[in-house]
Coordinates of C-alpha atoms and ligand atoms in Angstrom, one line a residue:
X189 CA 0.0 0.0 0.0
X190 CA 1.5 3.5 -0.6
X191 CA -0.2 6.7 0.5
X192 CA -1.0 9.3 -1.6
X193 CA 0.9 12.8 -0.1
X194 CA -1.0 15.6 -1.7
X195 CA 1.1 17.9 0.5
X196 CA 4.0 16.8 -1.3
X197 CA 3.0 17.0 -4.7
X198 CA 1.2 20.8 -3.8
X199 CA 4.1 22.1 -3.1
X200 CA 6.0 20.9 -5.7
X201 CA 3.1 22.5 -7.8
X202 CA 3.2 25.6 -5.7
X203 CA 7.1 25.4 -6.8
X204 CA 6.4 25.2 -10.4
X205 CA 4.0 27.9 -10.2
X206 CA 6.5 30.4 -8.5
X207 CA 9.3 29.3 -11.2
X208 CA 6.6 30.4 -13.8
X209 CA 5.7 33.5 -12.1
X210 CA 9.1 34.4 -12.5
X211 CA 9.7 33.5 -15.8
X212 CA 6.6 36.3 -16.8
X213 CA 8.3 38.8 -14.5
X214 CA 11.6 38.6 -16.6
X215 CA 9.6 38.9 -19.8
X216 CA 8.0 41.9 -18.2
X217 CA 4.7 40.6 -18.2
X218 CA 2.5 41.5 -15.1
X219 CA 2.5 39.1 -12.1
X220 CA -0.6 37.4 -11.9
X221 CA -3.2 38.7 -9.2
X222 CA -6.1 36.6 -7.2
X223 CA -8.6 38.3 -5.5
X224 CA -10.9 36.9 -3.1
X225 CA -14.6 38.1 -1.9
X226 CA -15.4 37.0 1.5
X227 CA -18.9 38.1 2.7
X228 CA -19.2 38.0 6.9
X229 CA -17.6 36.4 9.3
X230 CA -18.2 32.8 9.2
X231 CA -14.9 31.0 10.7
X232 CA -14.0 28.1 8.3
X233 CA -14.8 30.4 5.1
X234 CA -12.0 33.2 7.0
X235 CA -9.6 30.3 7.5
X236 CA -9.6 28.8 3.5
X237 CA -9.6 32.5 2.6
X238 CA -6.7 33.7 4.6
X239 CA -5.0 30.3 3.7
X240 CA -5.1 31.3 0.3
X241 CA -4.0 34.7 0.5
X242 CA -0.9 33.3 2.7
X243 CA 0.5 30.8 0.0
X244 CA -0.2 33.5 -2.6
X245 CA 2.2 35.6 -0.9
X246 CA 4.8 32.4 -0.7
X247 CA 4.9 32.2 -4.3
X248 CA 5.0 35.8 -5.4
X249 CA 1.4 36.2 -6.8
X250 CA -0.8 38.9 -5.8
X251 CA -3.6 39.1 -4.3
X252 CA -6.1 40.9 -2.3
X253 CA -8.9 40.7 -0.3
X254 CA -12.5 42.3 -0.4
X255 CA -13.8 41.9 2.9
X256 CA -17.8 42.6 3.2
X257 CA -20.3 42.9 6.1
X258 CA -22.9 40.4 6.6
X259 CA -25.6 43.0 5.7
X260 CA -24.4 43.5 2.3
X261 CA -27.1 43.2 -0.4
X262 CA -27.1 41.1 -3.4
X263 CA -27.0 44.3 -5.8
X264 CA -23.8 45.5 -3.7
X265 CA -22.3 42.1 -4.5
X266 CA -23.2 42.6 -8.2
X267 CA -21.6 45.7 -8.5
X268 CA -18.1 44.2 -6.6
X269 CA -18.0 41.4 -8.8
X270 CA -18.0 43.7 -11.7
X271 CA -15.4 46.0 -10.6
X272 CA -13.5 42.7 -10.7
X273 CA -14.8 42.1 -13.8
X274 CA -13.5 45.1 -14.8
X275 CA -10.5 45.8 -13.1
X276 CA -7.5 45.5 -15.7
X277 CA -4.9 44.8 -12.4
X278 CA -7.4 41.6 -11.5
X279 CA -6.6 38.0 -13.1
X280 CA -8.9 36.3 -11.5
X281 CA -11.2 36.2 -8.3
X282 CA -13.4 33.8 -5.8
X283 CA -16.2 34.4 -3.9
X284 CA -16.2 31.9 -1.4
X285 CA -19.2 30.2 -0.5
X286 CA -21.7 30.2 1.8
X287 CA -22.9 33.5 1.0
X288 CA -25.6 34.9 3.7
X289 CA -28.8 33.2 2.9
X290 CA -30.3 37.0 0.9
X291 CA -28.2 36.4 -1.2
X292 CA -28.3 33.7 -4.4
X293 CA -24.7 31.9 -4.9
X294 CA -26.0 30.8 -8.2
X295 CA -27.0 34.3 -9.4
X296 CA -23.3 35.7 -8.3
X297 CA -21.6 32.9 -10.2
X298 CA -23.2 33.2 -13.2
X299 CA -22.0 37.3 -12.9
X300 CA -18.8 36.4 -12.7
X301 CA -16.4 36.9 -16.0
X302 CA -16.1 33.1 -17.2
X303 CA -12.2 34.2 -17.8
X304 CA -11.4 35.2 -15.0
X305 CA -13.7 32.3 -13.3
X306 CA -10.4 30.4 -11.3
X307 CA -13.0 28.3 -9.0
X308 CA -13.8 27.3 -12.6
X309 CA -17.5 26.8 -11.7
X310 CA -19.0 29.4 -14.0
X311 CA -22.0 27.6 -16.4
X312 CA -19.2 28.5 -19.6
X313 CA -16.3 26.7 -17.7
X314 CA -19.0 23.7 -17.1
X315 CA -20.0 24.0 -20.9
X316 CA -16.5 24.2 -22.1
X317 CA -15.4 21.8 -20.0
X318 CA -17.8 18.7 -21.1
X319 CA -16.7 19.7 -24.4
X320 CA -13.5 19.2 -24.0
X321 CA -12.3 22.8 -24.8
X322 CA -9.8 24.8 -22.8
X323 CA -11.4 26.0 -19.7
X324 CA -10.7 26.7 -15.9
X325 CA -11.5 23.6 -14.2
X326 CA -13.1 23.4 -10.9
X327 CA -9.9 23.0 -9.1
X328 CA -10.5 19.5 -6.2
X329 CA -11.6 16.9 -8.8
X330 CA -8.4 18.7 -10.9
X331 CA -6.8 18.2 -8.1
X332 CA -7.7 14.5 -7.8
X333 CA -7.0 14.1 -11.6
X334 CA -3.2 15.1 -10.6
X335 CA -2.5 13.5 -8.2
X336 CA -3.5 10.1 -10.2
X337 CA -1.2 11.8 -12.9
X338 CA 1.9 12.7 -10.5
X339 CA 1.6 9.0 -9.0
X340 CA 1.2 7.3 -12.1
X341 CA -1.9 5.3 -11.5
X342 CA -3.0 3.7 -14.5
X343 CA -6.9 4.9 -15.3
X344 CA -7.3 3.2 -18.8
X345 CA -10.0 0.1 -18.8
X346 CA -10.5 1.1 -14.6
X347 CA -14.0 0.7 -13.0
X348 CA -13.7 4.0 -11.3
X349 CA -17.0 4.6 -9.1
X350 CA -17.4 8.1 -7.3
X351 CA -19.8 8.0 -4.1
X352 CA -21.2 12.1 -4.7
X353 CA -22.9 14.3 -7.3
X354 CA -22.4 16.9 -6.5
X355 CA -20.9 20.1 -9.1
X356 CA -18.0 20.7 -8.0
X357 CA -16.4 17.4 -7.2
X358 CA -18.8 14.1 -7.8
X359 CA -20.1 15.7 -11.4
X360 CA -17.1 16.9 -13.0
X361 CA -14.4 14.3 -11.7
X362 CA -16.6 11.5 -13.3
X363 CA -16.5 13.8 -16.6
X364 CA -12.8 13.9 -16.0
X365 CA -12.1 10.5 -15.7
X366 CA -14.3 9.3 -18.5
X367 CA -13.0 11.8 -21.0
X368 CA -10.6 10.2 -23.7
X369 CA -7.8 11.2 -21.8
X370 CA -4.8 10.0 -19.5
X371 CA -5.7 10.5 -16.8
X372 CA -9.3 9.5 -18.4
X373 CA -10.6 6.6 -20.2
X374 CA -12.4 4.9 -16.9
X375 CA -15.7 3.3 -17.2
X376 CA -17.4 5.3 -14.1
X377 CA -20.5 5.1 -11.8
X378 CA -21.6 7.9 -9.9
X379 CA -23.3 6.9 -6.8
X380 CA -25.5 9.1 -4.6
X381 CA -28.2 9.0 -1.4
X382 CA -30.6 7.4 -3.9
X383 CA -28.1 4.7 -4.8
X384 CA -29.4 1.3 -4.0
X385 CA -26.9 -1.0 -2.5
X386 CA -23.9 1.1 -2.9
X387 CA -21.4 -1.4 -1.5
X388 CA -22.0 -3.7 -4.3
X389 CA -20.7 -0.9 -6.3
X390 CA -18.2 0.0 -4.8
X391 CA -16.9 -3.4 -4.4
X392 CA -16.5 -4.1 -7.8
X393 CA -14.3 -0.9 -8.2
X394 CA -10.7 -0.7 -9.1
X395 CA -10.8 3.5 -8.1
X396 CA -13.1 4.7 -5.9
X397 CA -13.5 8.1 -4.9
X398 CA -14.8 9.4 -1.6
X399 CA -16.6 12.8 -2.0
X400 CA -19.7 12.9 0.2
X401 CA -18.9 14.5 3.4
X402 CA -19.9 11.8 6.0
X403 CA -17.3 11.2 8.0
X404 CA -15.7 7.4 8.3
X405 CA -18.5 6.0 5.4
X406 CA -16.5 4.0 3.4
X407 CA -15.5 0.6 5.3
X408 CA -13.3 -2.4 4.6
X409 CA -15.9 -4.7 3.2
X410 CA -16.9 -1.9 0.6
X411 CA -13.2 -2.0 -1.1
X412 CA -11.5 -4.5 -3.1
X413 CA -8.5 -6.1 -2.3
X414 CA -5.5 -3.4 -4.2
X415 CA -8.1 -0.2 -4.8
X416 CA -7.1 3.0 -5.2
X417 CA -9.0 5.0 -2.4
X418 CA -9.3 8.8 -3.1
X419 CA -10.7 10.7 0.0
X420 CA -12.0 14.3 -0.6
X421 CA -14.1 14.1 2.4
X422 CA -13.5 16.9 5.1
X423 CA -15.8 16.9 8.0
X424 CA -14.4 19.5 11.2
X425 CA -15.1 17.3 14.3
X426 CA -14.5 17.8 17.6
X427 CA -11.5 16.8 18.8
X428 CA -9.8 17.9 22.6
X429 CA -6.4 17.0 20.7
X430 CA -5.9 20.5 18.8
X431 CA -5.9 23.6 20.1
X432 CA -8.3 24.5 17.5
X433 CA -10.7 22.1 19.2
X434 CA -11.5 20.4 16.1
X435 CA -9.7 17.9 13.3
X436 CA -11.2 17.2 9.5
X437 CA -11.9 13.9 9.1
X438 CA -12.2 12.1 5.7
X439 CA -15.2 10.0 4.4
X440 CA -13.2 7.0 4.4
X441 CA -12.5 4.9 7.4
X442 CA -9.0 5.1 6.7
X443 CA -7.3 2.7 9.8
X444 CA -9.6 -0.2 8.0
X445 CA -9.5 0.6 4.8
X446 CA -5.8 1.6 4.5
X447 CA -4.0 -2.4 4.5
X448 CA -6.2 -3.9 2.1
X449 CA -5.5 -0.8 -0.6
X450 CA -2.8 -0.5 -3.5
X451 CA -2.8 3.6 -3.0
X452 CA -4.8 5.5 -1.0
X453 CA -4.7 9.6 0.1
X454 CA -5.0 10.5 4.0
X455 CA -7.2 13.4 5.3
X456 CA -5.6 15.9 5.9
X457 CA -2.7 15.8 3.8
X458 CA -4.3 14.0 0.6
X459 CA -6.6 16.1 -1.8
X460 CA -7.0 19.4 0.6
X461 CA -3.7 20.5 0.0
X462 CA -4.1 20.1 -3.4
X463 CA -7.0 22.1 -3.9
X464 CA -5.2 25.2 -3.4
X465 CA -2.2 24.4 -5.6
X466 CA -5.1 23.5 -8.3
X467 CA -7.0 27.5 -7.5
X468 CA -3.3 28.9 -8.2
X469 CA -2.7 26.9 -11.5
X470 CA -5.8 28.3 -12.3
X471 CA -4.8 32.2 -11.7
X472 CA -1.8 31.3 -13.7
X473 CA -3.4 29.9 -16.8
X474 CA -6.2 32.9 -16.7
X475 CA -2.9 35.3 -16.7
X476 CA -2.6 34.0 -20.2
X477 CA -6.3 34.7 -21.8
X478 CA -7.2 38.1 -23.3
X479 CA -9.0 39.7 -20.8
Ligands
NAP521 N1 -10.5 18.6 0.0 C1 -11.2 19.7 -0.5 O1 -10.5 20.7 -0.9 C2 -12.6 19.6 -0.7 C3 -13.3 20.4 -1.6 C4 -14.7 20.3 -1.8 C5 -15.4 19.4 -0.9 N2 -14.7 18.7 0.0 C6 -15.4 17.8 0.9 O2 -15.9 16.7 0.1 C7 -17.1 16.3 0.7 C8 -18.2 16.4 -0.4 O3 -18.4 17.8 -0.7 P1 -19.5 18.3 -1.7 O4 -19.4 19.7 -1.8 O5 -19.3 17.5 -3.0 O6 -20.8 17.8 -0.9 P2 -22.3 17.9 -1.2 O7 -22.6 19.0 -2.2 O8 -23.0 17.9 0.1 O9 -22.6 16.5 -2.0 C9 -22.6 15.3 -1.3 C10 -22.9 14.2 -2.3 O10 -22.9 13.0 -1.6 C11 -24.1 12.3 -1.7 N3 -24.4 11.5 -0.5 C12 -24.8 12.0 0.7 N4 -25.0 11.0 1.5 C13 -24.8 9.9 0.9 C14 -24.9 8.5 1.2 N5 -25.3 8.1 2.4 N6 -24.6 7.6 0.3 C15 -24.2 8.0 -0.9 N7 -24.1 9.3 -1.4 C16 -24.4 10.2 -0.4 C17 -25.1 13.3 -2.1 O11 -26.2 12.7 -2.8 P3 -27.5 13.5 -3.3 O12 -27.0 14.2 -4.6 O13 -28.4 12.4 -3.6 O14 -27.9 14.4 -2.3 C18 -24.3 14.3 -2.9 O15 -24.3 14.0 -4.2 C19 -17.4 17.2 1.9 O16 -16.8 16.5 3.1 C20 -16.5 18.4 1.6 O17 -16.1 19.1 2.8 C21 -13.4 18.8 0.2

């Protein structure tokens, strides 16, 4: 068994990005710059937020942040995610969800500039995306996608079966990974709350993927002997062992799961890391489109 370390192959991501950042500095090209809307004060939003302003700053891409009140109404947040729109010094920007309940995420998505869309979630990305055409991708089932790549696990011919729908990991990483592609070319199942008998899915698969935020689902006796098991699950729970007071734990019960596996990625330090590396790779590549 060998485990997957998606904080390992983030920062030699984040590494590569920085390298290129450089490389458009010495051309005298602009640095690329990611802006990020955070709307109130919820506490896990302010951590990913300030997370990715901090690793920004490691690799020498700017960014800012637009900090707004809770009471901020759903015009206001039309008009800031115009200015960013608009704003020549912007490459790209995130509103991070969950918005305050006036306000419709769905409605500020679709506002957004589709190039400059690095959460790659915007309806055109989607569109683009199914098609095969050059588009941001929504950067955790990207994420998974690489770290496949990076490790070299052979996806051709593989039953892969993904327990989660939903659009921004379940729906897209089955598109992914069923594109004619390599990484790609899996024959995949997408299973959900409505699925009937899930472990005799799951069973039968030579990949599954983890991705529906109930913490410890997947068990031994759902996992053949030499899977690959991909956790994206991260669920805070209590824990008096951090000073935080909490710990993520994954969807898969990983102590059970782990011997009988040919690869599998631990929470934290498995797909998490990655999907920052993914957002970054993502401001990078929107450096290059004609705004
Ligand atoms: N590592 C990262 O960076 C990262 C990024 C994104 C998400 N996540 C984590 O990944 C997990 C999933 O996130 P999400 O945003 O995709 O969640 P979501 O929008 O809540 O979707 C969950 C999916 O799981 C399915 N599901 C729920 N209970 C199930 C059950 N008992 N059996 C089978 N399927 C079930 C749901 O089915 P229905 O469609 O039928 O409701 C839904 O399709 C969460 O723990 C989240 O925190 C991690």
């Amino acid at each position: 068994m060998e485990i997957i370390n998606g904080k390992e192959v983030a920062a030699s991501i984040r590494l590569e990005i920085k390298d290129e950042i450089n490389a458009l500095i010495s051309r005298g090209l602009k640095k690329p710059h990611l802006a990020a809307v955070l709307v109130g004060n919820d506490g896990a939003s302010e951590t990913y937020v300030s997370l990715k302003m901090k690793v920004c700053h490691e690799i020498g891409m700017d960014s800012t942040l637009v900090r707004l009140d809770e009471s901020t109404t759903e015009a206001e947040m039309l008009e800031h995610v115009e200015k960013l729109n608009k704003n020549p010094n912007i490459t790209g920007f995130i509103v991070q969800v969950p918005l305050p309940k006036h306000i419709s995420e769905q409605k500020i998505l679709e506002a957004i500039d589709p190039k400059k869309d690095v959460d790659g979630f915007h309806p055109v990305n989607v569109g683009r995306m199914v098609q095969g055409l050059p588009s941001l991708t929504p950067a955790t089932p990207t994420g998974v996608v690489e770290l496949i790549k990076r490790y070299s696990i052979p996806t051709a011919g593989k039953h892969c079966v993904i327990v989660g729908r939903s659009n921004i990991v379940g729906t897209p990483l089955a598109l992914m990974l069923s594109r004619k592609s390599d990484p790609g070319n899996c024959t995949v199942t997408i299973c959900h709350s409505r699925t009937k008998n899930l472990a005799e899915f799951t069973r039968k698969a030579d990949i599954i993927v983890a991705a529906l935020g109930i913490p410890g689902f997947l068990k031994a006796d759902m996992v053949k002997k030499g899977a690959v098991v991909i956790d994206v699950g991260t669920t805070r729970v209590k824990s008096d062992q951090t000073k935080s007071g909490y710990r993520l734990k994954g969807d898969v019960d990983y102590d059970e799961v782990a011997p009988s596996c040919s690869y599998i990625t631990p929470v934290p330090g498995g797909v998490g890391p990655m999907t920052i590396a993914i957002l970054l790779k993502n401001t990078l590549k929107a450096a290059t489109y004609e705004k």
